[in-house]
PDB file of C-alpha atoms in Angstrom:
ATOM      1  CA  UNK A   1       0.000   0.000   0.000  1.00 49.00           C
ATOM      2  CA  UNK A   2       2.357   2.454   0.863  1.00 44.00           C
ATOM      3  CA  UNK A   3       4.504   1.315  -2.538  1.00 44.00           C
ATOM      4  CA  UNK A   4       1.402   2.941  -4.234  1.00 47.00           C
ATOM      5  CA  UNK A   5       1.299   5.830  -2.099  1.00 42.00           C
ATOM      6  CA  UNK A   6       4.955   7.071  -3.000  1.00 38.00           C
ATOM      7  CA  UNK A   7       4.060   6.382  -7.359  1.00 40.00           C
ATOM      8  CA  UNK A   8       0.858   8.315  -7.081  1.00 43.00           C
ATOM      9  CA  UNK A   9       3.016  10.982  -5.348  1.00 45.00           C
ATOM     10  CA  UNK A  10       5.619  10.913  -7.838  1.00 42.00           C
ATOM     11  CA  UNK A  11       2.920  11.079 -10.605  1.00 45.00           C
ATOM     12  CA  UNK A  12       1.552  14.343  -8.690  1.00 47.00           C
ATOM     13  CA  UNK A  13       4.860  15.560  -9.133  1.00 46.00           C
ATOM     14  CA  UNK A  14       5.180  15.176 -13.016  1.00 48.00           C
ATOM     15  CA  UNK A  15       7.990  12.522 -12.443  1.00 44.00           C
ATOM     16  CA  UNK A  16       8.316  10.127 -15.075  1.00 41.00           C
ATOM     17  CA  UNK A  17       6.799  12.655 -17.525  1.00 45.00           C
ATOM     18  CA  UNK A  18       8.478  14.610 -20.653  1.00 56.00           C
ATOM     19  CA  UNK A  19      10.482  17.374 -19.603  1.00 70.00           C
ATOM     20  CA  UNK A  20       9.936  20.344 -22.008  1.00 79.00           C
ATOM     21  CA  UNK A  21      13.071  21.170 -23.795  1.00 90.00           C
ATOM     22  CA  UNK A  22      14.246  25.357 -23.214  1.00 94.00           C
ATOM     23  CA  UNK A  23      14.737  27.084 -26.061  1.00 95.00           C
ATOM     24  CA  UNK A  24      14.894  31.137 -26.628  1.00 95.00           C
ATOM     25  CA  UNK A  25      11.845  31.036 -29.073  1.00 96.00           C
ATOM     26  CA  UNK A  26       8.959  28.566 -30.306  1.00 98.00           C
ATOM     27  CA  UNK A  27       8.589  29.743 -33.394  1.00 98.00           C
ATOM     28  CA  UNK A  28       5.733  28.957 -36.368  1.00 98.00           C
ATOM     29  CA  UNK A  29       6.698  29.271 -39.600  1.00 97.00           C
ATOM     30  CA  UNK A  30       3.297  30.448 -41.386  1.00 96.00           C
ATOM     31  CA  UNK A  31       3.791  30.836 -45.130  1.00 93.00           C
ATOM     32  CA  UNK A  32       1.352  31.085 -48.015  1.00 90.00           C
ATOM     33  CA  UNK A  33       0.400  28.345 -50.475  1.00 90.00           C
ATOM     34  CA  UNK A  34      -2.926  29.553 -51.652  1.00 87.00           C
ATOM     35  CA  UNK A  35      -4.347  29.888 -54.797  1.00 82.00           C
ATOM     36  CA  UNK A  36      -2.719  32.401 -55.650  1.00 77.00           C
ATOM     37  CA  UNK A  37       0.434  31.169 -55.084  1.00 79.00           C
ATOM     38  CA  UNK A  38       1.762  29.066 -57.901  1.00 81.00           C
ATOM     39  CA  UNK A  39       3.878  25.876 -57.240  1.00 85.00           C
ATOM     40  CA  UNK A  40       7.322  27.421 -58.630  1.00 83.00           C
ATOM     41  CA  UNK A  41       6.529  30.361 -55.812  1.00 83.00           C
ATOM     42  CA  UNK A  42       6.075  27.882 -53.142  1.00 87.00           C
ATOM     43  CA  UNK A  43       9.511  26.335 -54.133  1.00 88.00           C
ATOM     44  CA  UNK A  44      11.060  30.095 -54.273  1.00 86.00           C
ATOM     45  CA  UNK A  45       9.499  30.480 -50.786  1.00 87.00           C
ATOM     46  CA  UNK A  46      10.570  27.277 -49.047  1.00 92.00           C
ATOM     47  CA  UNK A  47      14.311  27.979 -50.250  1.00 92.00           C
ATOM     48  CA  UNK A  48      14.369  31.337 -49.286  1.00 91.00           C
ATOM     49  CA  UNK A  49      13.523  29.973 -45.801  1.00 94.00           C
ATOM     50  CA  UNK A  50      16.119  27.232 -46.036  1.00 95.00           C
ATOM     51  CA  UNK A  51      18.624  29.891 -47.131  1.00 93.00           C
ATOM     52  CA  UNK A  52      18.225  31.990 -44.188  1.00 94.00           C
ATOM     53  CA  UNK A  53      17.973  29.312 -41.344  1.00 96.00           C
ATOM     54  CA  UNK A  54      21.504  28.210 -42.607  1.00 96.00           C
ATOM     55  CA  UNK A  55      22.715  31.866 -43.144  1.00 96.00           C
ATOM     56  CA  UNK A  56      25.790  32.197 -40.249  1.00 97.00           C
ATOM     57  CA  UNK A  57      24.251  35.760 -39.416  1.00 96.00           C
ATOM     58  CA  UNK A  58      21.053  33.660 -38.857  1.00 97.00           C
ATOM     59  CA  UNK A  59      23.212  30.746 -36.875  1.00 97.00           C
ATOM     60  CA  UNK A  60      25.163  33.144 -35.043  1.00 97.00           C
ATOM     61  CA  UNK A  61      21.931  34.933 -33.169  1.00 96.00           C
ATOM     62  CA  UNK A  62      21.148  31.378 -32.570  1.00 97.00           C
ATOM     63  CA  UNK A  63      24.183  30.757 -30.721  1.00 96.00           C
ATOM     64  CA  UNK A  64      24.216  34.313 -28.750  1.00 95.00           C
ATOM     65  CA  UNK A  65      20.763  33.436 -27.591  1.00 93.00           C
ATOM     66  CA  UNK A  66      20.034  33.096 -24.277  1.00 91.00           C
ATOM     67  CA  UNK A  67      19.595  28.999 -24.268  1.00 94.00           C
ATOM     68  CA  UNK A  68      21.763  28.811 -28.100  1.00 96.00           C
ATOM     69  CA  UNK A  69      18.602  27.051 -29.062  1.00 97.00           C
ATOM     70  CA  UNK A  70      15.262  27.766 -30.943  1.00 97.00           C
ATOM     71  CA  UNK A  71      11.993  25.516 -32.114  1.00 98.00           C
ATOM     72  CA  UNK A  72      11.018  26.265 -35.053  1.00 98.00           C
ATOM     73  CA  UNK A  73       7.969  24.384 -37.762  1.00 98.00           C
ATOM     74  CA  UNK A  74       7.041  25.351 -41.334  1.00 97.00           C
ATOM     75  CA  UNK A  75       3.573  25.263 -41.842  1.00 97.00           C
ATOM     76  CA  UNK A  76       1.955  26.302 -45.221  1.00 96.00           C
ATOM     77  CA  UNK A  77      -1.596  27.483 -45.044  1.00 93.00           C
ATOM     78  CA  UNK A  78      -4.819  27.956 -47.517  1.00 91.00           C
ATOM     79  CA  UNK A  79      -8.180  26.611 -46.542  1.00 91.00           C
ATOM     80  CA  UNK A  80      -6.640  24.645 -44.583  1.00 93.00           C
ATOM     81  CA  UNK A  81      -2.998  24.649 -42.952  1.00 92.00           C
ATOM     82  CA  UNK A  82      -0.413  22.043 -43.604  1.00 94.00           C
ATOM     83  CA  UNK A  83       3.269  21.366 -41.157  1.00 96.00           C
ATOM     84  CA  UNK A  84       5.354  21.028 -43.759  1.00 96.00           C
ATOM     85  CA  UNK A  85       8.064  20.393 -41.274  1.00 96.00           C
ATOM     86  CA  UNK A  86       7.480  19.314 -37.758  1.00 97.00           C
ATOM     87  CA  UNK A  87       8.996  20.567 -34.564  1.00 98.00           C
ATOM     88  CA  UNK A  88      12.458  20.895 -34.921  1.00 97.00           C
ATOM     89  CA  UNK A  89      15.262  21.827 -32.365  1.00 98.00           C
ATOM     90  CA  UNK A  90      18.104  24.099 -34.059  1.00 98.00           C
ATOM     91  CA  UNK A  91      21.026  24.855 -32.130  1.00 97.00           C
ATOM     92  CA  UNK A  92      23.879  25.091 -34.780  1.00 96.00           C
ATOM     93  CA  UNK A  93      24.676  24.312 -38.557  1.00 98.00           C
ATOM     94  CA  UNK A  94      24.118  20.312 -38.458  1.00 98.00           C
ATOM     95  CA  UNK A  95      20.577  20.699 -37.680  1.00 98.00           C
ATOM     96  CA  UNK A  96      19.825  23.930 -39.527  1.00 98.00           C
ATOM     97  CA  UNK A  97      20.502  22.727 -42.753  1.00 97.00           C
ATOM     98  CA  UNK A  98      18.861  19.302 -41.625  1.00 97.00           C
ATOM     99  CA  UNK A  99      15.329  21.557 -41.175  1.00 97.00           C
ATOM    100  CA  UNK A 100      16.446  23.275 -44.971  1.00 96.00           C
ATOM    101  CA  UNK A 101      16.426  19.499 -46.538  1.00 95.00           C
ATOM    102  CA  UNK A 102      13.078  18.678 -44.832  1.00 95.00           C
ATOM    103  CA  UNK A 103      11.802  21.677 -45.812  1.00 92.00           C
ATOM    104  CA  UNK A 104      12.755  21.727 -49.751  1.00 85.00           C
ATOM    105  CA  UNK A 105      11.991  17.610 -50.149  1.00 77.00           C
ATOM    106  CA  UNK A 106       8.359  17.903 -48.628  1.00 77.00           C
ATOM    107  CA  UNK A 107       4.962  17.808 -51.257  1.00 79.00           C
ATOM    108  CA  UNK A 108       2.665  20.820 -51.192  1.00 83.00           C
ATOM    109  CA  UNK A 109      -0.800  19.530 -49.102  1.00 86.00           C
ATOM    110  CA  UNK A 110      -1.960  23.434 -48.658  1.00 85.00           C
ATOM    111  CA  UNK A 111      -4.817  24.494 -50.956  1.00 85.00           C
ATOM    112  CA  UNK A 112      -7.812  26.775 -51.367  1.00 81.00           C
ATOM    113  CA  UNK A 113      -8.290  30.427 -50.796  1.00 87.00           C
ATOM    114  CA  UNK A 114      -7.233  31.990 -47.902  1.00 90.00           C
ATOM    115  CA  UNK A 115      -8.476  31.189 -44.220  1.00 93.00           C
ATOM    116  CA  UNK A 116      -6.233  33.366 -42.193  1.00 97.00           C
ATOM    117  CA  UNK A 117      -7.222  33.425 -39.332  1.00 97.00           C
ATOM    118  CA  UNK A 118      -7.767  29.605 -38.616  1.00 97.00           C
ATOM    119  CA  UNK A 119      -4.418  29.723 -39.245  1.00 97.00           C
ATOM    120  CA  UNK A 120      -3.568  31.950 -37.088  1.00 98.00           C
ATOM    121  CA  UNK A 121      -5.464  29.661 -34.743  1.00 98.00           C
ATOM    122  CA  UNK A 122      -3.761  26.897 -35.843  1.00 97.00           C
ATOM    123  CA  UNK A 123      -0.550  28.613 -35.461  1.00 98.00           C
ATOM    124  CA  UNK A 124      -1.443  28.859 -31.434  1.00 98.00           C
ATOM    125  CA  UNK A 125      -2.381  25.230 -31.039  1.00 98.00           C
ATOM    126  CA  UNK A 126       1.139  23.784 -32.496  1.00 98.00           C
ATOM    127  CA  UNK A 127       2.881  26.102 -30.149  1.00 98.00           C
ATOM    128  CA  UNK A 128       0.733  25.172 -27.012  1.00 97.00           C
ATOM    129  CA  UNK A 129       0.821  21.465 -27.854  1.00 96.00           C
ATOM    130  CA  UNK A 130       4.958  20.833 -28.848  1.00 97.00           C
ATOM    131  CA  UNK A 131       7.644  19.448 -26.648  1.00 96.00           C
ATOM    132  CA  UNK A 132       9.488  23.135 -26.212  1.00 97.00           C
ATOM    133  CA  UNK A 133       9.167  25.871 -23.799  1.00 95.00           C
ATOM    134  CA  UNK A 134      10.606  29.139 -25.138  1.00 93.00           C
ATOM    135  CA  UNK A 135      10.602  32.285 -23.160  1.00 88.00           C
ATOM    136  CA  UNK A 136       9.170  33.830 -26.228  1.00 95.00           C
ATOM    137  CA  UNK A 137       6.251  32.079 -28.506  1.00 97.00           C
ATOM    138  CA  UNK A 138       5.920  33.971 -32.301  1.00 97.00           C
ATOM    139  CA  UNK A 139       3.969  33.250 -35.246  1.00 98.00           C
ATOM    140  CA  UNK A 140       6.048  34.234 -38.560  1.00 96.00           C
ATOM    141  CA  UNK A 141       3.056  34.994 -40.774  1.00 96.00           C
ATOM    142  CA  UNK A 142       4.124  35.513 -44.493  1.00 91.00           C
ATOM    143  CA  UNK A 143       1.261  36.291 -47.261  1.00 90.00           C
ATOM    144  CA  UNK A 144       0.715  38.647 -50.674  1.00 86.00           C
ATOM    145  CA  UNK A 145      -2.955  39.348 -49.774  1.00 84.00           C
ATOM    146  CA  UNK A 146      -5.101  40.591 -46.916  1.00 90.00           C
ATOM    147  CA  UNK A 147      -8.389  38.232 -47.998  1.00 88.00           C
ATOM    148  CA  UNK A 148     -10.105  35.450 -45.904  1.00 87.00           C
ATOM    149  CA  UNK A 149     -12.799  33.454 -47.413  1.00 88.00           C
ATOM    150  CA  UNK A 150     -13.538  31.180 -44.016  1.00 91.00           C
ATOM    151  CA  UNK A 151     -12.806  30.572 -41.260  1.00 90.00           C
ATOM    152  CA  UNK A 152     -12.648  32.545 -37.595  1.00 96.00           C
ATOM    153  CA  UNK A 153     -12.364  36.072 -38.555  1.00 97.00           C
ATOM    154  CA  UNK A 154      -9.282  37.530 -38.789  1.00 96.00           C
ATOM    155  CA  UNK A 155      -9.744  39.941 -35.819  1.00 96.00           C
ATOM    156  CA  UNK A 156     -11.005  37.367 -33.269  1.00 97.00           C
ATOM    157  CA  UNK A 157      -8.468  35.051 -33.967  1.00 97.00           C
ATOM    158  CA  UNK A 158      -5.567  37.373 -33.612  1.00 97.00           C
ATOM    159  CA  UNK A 159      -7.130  38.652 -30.153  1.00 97.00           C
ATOM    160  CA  UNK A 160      -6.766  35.158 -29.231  1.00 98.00           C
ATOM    161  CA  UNK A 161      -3.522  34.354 -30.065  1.00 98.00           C
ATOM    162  CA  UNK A 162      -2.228  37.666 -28.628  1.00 98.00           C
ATOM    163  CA  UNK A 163      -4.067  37.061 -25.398  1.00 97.00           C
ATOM    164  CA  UNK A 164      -2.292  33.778 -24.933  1.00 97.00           C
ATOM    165  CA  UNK A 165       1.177  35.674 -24.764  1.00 96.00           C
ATOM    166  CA  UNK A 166       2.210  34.725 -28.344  1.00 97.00           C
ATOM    167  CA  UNK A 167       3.373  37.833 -30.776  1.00 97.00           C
ATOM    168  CA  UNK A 168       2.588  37.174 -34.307  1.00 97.00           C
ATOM    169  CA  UNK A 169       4.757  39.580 -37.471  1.00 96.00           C
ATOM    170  CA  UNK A 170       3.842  39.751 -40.491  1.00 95.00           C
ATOM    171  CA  UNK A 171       5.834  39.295 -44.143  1.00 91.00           C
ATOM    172  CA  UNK A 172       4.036  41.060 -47.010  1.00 89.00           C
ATOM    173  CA  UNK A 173       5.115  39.830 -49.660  1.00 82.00           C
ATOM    174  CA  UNK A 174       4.262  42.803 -52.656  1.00 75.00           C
ATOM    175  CA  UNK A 175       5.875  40.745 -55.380  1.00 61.00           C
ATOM    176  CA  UNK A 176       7.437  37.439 -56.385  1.00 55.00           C
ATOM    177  CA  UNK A 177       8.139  36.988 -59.753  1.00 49.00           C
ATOM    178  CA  UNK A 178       7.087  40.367 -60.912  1.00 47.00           C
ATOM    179  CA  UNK A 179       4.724  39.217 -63.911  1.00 50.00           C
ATOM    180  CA  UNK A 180       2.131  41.345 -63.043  1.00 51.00           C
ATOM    181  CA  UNK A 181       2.328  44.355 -60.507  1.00 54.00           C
ATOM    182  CA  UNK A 182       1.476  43.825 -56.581  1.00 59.00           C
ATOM    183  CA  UNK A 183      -2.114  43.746 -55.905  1.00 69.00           C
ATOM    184  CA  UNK A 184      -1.876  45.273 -52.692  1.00 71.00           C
ATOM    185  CA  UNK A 185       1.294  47.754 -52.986  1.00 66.00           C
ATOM    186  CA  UNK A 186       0.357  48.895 -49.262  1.00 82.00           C
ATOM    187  CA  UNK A 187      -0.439  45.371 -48.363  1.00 88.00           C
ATOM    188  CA  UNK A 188       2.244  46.010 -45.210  1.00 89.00           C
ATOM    189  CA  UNK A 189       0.182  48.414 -43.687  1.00 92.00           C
ATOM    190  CA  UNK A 190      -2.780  46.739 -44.039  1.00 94.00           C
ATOM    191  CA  UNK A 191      -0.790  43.856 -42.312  1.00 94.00           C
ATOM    192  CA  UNK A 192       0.043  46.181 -39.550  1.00 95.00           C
ATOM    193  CA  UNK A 193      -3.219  47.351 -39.019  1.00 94.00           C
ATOM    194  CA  UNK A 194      -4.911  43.447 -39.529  1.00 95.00           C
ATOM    195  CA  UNK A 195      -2.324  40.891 -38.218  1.00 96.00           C
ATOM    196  CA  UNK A 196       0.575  41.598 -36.231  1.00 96.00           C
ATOM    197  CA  UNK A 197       0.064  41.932 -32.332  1.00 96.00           C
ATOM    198  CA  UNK A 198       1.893  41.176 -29.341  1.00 95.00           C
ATOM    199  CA  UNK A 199       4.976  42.276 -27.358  1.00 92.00           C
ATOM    200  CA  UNK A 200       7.261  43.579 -29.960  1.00 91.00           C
ATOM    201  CA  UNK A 201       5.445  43.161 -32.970  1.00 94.00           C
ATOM    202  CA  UNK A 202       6.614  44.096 -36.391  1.00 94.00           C
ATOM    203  CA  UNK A 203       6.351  43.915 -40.419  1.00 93.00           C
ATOM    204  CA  UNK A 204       8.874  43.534 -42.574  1.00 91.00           C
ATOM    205  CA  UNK A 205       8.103  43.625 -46.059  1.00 84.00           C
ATOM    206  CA  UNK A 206       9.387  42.236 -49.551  1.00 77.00           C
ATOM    207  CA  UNK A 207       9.053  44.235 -52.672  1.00 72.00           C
ATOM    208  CA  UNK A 208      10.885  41.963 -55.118  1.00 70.00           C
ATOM    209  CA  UNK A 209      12.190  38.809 -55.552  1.00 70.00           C
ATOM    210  CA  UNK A 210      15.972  39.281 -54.570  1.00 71.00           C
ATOM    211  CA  UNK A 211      14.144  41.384 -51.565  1.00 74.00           C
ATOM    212  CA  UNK A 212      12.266  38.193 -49.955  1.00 81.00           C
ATOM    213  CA  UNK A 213      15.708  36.178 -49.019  1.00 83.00           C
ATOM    214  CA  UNK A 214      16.704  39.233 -47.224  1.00 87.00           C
ATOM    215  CA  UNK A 215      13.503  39.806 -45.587  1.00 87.00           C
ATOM    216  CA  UNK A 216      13.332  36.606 -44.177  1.00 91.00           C
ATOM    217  CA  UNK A 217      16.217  36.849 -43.053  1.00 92.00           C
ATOM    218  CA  UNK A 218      16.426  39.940 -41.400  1.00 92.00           C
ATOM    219  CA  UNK A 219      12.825  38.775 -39.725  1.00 93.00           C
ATOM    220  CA  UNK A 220      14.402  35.648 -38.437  1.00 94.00           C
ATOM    221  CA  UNK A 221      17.290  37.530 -37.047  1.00 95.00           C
ATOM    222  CA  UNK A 222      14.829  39.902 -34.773  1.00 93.00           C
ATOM    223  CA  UNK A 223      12.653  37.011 -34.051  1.00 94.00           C
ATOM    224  CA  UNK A 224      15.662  35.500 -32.602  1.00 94.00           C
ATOM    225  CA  UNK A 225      17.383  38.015 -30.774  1.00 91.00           C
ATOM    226  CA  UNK A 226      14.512  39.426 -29.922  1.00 85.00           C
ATOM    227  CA  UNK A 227      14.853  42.881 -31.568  1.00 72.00           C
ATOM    228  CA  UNK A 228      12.458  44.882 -32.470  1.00 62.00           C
ATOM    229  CA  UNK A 229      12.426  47.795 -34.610  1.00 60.00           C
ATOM    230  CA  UNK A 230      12.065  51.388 -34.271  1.00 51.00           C
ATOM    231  CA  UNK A 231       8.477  51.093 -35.538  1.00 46.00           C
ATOM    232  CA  UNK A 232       5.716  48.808 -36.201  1.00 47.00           C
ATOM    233  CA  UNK A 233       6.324  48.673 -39.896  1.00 48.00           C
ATOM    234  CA  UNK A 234      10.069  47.807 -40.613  1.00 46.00           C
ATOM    235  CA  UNK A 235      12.272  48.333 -43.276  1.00 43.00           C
ATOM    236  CA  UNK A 236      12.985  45.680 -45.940  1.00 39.00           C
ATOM    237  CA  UNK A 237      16.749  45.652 -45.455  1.00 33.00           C
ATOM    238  CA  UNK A 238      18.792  47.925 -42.691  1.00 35.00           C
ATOM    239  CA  UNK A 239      22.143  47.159 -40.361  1.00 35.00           C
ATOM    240  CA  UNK A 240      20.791  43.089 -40.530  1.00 37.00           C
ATOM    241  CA  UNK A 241      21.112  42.497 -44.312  1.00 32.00           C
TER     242      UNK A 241
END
């Protein structure tokens, strides 16, 4: 009997159970794959993601982080969202460039029209429900258009996500391949005004294609750190690039 006593006690305790791993940030990769995003543009987008998780100005605010570690998941969204790569621990170049070849050998499963804020929503559940615990909990939301067709609204699902303590940025993305102008050419203060929220929040935009590898970068490199810019709406490229 009193064998029993001392496991429920232990059990009480949360011995025996998965200990969360620390990292600086849990961080959701949200990226678009619409329909208006065409398959060569979700290949663009992936390896401008895989560039700048492996970049050493990337790796190095990594490393001068407060646990050297971050958590970070790709997930494409549409109608529906899609983790293109799962949870991932990167601490260093062996496992950054490990999440870049999961990330440009995976199939496209994101499709529709635009549902942004169940993604947003879905954003919050991945980071409440993964094996991490980062001191800071962001949602890296990339898209070229301010639309949802279903879904939570985008307003009520941002309020949620903000009240559960994570910050969610924004990457407008004016142009890819330039074929035909931006639709929205102040699509990142719309973003400002519609998505971001949270401690610290902040756009950076992308107005061409050689623009988007440095705006992800630059974006991952605040996210990191935990920078933040003058203002709400950042520049494309300054001091980080």
């Amino acid at each position: 009997m009193l064998r029993w006593i001392w496991v429920w006690a232990f059990l009480s305790l949360g011995v025996g159970q998965a200990v969360a791993q620390d990292v600086e940030v849990e961080l959701v990769l949200l990226a678009d794959a619409s329909g208006s995003i065409s398959q060569a543009e979700i290949a663009f987008q992936r390896e401008g993601y895989a560039k700048a998780i492996t970049d050493p100005r990337v790796l190095s605010a990594i490393s001068n982080s407060a646990y050297g570690a971050i958590a970070v998941t790709y997930v494409e969204w549409a109608a529906n969202t899609a983790v293109v790569v799962d949870w991932m621990k990167i601490d260093g170049p062996k496992s950054a460039s490990e999440f870049a070849a999961a990330l440009s050998g995976a199939g496209r499963s994101a499709f529709g029209r635009n549902a942004i804020g169940a993604a947003l929503l879905d954003g919050k559940r991945l980071i409440e429900n993964n094996a991490f615990d980062g001191w800071r909990k962001v949602i890296d939301f990339s898209g070229d258009s301010p639309n949802s067709f279903s879904g939570p609204p985008i307003e009520a699902a941002r309020q949620e996500v903000v009240a559960s303590g994570i910050t969610i940025n924004a990457l407008p993305i004016l142009c890819r391949f330039c074929d035909t102008p931006a639709r929205y050419p102040d699509l990142g203060a719309i973003y400002k005004d519609l998505i971001i929220g949270g401690r610290g929040a902040f756009v950076v935009t992308a107005e061409s294609q050689e623009d988007l590898a440095q705006a992800i970068r630059r974006k991952l490199i605040l996210e990191i750190s935990g920078g933040f810019p003058n203002t709400g709406l950042a520049q494309t490229c300054v001091d980080l690039c």
